[in-house]
Amino acid sequence: MIEEPVVETEVSRSERRYTELGMISIFCGILGFVLLVLMFIPGIVFLTFFVLMLGILAIIFGALAYWGMKKDSLGLTGFSLGVLLVIVWFLIFAYLSVGRIL
């Protein structure tokens, strides 16, 4: 039997878009945690801004992927990573700020 090639329709493209948003949010979350660890190397303090921005991007892309047209589990995971990254960033920033004051 000869199988006919699968033709992408507009619906399959939109479904794939949400999956890509979920993958982007996971990528931003994981890269943010890697940069969070690298942030403690002396001389690489400028990474703190990128860590916060990657966390916010992971939250945005994860929310779009999960609460969009299709409930994408990658989007929920990326959203959770982004929220966790922002919380950890704020905790570290607050701890380092209080340590400098005292």
PDB file of C-alpha atoms in Angstrom:
ATOM      1  CA  MET A   1       0.000   0.000   0.000  1.00  0.00           C
ATOM      2  CA  ILE A   2       1.196   3.465  -0.848  1.00  0.00           C
ATOM      3  CA  GLU A   3       0.715   6.071   1.853  1.00  0.00           C
ATOM      4  CA  GLU A   4      -0.325   9.528   0.824  1.00  0.00           C
ATOM      5  CA  PRO A   5       1.829  12.405   2.071  1.00  0.00           C
ATOM      6  CA  VAL A   6       0.418  14.315   4.994  1.00  0.00           C
ATOM      7  CA  VAL A   7      -0.601  17.828   4.053  1.00  0.00           C
ATOM      8  CA  GLU A   8      -0.377  20.417   6.818  1.00  0.00           C
ATOM      9  CA  THR A   9      -3.606  22.223   7.403  1.00  0.00           C
ATOM     10  CA  GLU A  10      -4.078  25.506   9.193  1.00  0.00           C
ATOM     11  CA  VAL A  11      -5.179  23.672  12.352  1.00  0.00           C
ATOM     12  CA  SER A  12      -2.014  21.556  12.548  1.00  0.00           C
ATOM     13  CA  ARG A  13       0.141  24.657  12.112  1.00  0.00           C
ATOM     14  CA  SER A  14      -1.596  26.438  14.972  1.00  0.00           C
ATOM     15  CA  GLU A  15      -1.253  23.365  17.206  1.00  0.00           C
ATOM     16  CA  ARG A  16       2.443  23.185  16.413  1.00  0.00           C
ATOM     17  CA  ARG A  17       2.830  26.887  17.247  1.00  0.00           C
ATOM     18  CA  TYR A  18       1.650  26.303  20.792  1.00  0.00           C
ATOM     19  CA  THR A  19       3.989  23.353  21.177  1.00  0.00           C
ATOM     20  CA  GLU A  20       6.855  25.550  20.011  1.00  0.00           C
ATOM     21  CA  LEU A  21       5.874  28.189  22.561  1.00  0.00           C
ATOM     22  CA  GLY A  22       5.984  25.509  25.249  1.00  0.00           C
ATOM     23  CA  MET A  23       9.434  24.407  24.104  1.00  0.00           C
ATOM     24  CA  ILE A  24      10.648  28.001  24.087  1.00  0.00           C
ATOM     25  CA  SER A  25       9.372  28.520  27.637  1.00  0.00           C
ATOM     26  CA  ILE A  26      11.158  25.383  28.867  1.00  0.00           C
ATOM     27  CA  PHE A  27      14.337  26.492  27.095  1.00  0.00           C
ATOM     28  CA  CYS A  28      14.146  29.930  28.726  1.00  0.00           C
ATOM     29  CA  GLY A  29      13.563  28.369  32.144  1.00  0.00           C
ATOM     30  CA  ILE A  30      16.458  25.908  31.896  1.00  0.00           C
ATOM     31  CA  LEU A  31      18.832  28.513  30.466  1.00  0.00           C
ATOM     32  CA  GLY A  32      17.802  30.873  33.253  1.00  0.00           C
ATOM     33  CA  PHE A  33      18.731  28.305  35.913  1.00  0.00           C
ATOM     34  CA  VAL A  34      22.087  27.662  34.207  1.00  0.00           C
ATOM     35  CA  LEU A  35      22.810  31.401  34.200  1.00  0.00           C
ATOM     36  CA  LEU A  36      21.640  31.593  37.821  1.00  0.00           C
ATOM     37  CA  VAL A  37      24.352  29.132  38.793  1.00  0.00           C
ATOM     38  CA  LEU A  38      26.951  30.922  36.642  1.00  0.00           C
ATOM     39  CA  MET A  39      25.956  34.219  38.263  1.00  0.00           C
ATOM     40  CA  PHE A  40      27.969  33.313  41.356  1.00  0.00           C
ATOM     41  CA  ILE A  41      31.259  33.274  39.446  1.00  0.00           C
ATOM     42  CA  PRO A  42      33.112  36.483  40.341  1.00  0.00           C
ATOM     43  CA  GLY A  43      33.110  38.987  37.512  1.00  0.00           C
ATOM     44  CA  ILE A  44      29.914  37.731  35.867  1.00  0.00           C
ATOM     45  CA  VAL A  45      27.469  39.808  37.873  1.00  0.00           C
ATOM     46  CA  PHE A  46      25.874  41.203  34.716  1.00  0.00           C
ATOM     47  CA  LEU A  47      24.025  37.889  34.266  1.00  0.00           C
ATOM     48  CA  THR A  48      21.518  38.842  36.966  1.00  0.00           C
ATOM     49  CA  PHE A  49      19.523  40.926  34.494  1.00  0.00           C
ATOM     50  CA  PHE A  50      19.426  38.078  31.954  1.00  0.00           C
ATOM     51  CA  VAL A  51      18.299  35.586  34.599  1.00  0.00           C
ATOM     52  CA  LEU A  52      15.320  37.731  35.520  1.00  0.00           C
ATOM     53  CA  MET A  53      14.414  38.395  31.877  1.00  0.00           C
ATOM     54  CA  LEU A  54      14.592  34.682  31.005  1.00  0.00           C
ATOM     55  CA  GLY A  55      12.320  33.903  33.943  1.00  0.00           C
ATOM     56  CA  ILE A  56       9.777  36.471  32.806  1.00  0.00           C
ATOM     57  CA  LEU A  57       9.951  35.172  29.214  1.00  0.00           C
ATOM     58  CA  ALA A  58       9.439  31.610  30.432  1.00  0.00           C
ATOM     59  CA  ILE A  59       6.350  32.752  32.339  1.00  0.00           C
ATOM     60  CA  ILE A  60       4.932  34.605  29.326  1.00  0.00           C
ATOM     61  CA  PHE A  61       5.583  31.863  26.758  1.00  0.00           C
ATOM     62  CA  GLY A  62       4.429  29.153  29.151  1.00  0.00           C
ATOM     63  CA  ALA A  63       1.189  30.985  29.854  1.00  0.00           C
ATOM     64  CA  LEU A  64       0.554  31.497  26.144  1.00  0.00           C
ATOM     65  CA  ALA A  65       1.213  27.828  25.437  1.00  0.00           C
ATOM     66  CA  TYR A  66      -0.847  26.420  28.289  1.00  0.00           C
ATOM     67  CA  TRP A  67      -3.773  28.807  28.505  1.00  0.00           C
ATOM     68  CA  GLY A  68      -3.906  29.355  24.766  1.00  0.00           C
ATOM     69  CA  MET A  69      -5.959  27.326  22.368  1.00  0.00           C
ATOM     70  CA  LYS A  70      -4.411  23.985  23.364  1.00  0.00           C
ATOM     71  CA  LYS A  71      -3.478  22.939  26.904  1.00  0.00           C
ATOM     72  CA  ASP A  72       0.191  22.154  26.306  1.00  0.00           C
ATOM     73  CA  SER A  73       2.017  20.358  29.119  1.00  0.00           C
ATOM     74  CA  LEU A  74       5.304  21.848  27.932  1.00  0.00           C
ATOM     75  CA  GLY A  75       3.793  25.269  28.464  1.00  0.00           C
ATOM     76  CA  LEU A  76       2.767  24.433  32.017  1.00  0.00           C
ATOM     77  CA  THR A  77       6.251  23.108  32.767  1.00  0.00           C
ATOM     78  CA  GLY A  78       7.891  26.202  31.286  1.00  0.00           C
ATOM     79  CA  PHE A  79       5.506  28.450  33.212  1.00  0.00           C
ATOM     80  CA  SER A  80       6.369  26.635  36.456  1.00  0.00           C
ATOM     81  CA  LEU A  81      10.101  26.890  35.742  1.00  0.00           C
ATOM     82  CA  GLY A  82       9.746  30.600  35.071  1.00  0.00           C
ATOM     83  CA  VAL A  83       7.840  31.250  38.294  1.00  0.00           C
ATOM     84  CA  LEU A  84      10.361  29.206  40.285  1.00  0.00           C
ATOM     85  CA  LEU A  85      13.258  31.023  38.614  1.00  0.00           C
ATOM     86  CA  VAL A  86      11.858  34.469  39.406  1.00  0.00           C
ATOM     87  CA  ILE A  87      11.154  33.493  43.033  1.00  0.00           C
ATOM     88  CA  VAL A  88      14.664  32.057  43.513  1.00  0.00           C
ATOM     89  CA  TRP A  89      16.168  35.148  41.859  1.00  0.00           C
ATOM     90  CA  PHE A  90      14.284  37.471  44.209  1.00  0.00           C
ATOM     91  CA  LEU A  91      15.282  35.398  47.249  1.00  0.00           C
ATOM     92  CA  ILE A  92      18.960  35.444  46.261  1.00  0.00           C
ATOM     93  CA  PHE A  93      18.832  39.149  45.447  1.00  0.00           C
ATOM     94  CA  ALA A  94      17.152  39.929  48.787  1.00  0.00           C
ATOM     95  CA  TYR A  95      19.650  37.803  50.712  1.00  0.00           C
ATOM     96  CA  LEU A  96      22.613  39.472  49.039  1.00  0.00           C
ATOM     97  CA  SER A  97      21.099  42.929  49.551  1.00  0.00           C
ATOM     98  CA  VAL A  98      20.467  42.377  53.254  1.00  0.00           C
ATOM     99  CA  GLY A  99      23.957  40.941  53.698  1.00  0.00           C
ATOM    100  CA  ARG A 100      25.497  44.109  52.280  1.00  0.00           C
ATOM    101  CA  ILE A 101      23.426  46.363  54.509  1.00  0.00           C
ATOM    102  CA  LEU A 102      24.336  44.545  57.717  1.00  0.00           C
TER     103      LEU A 102
END
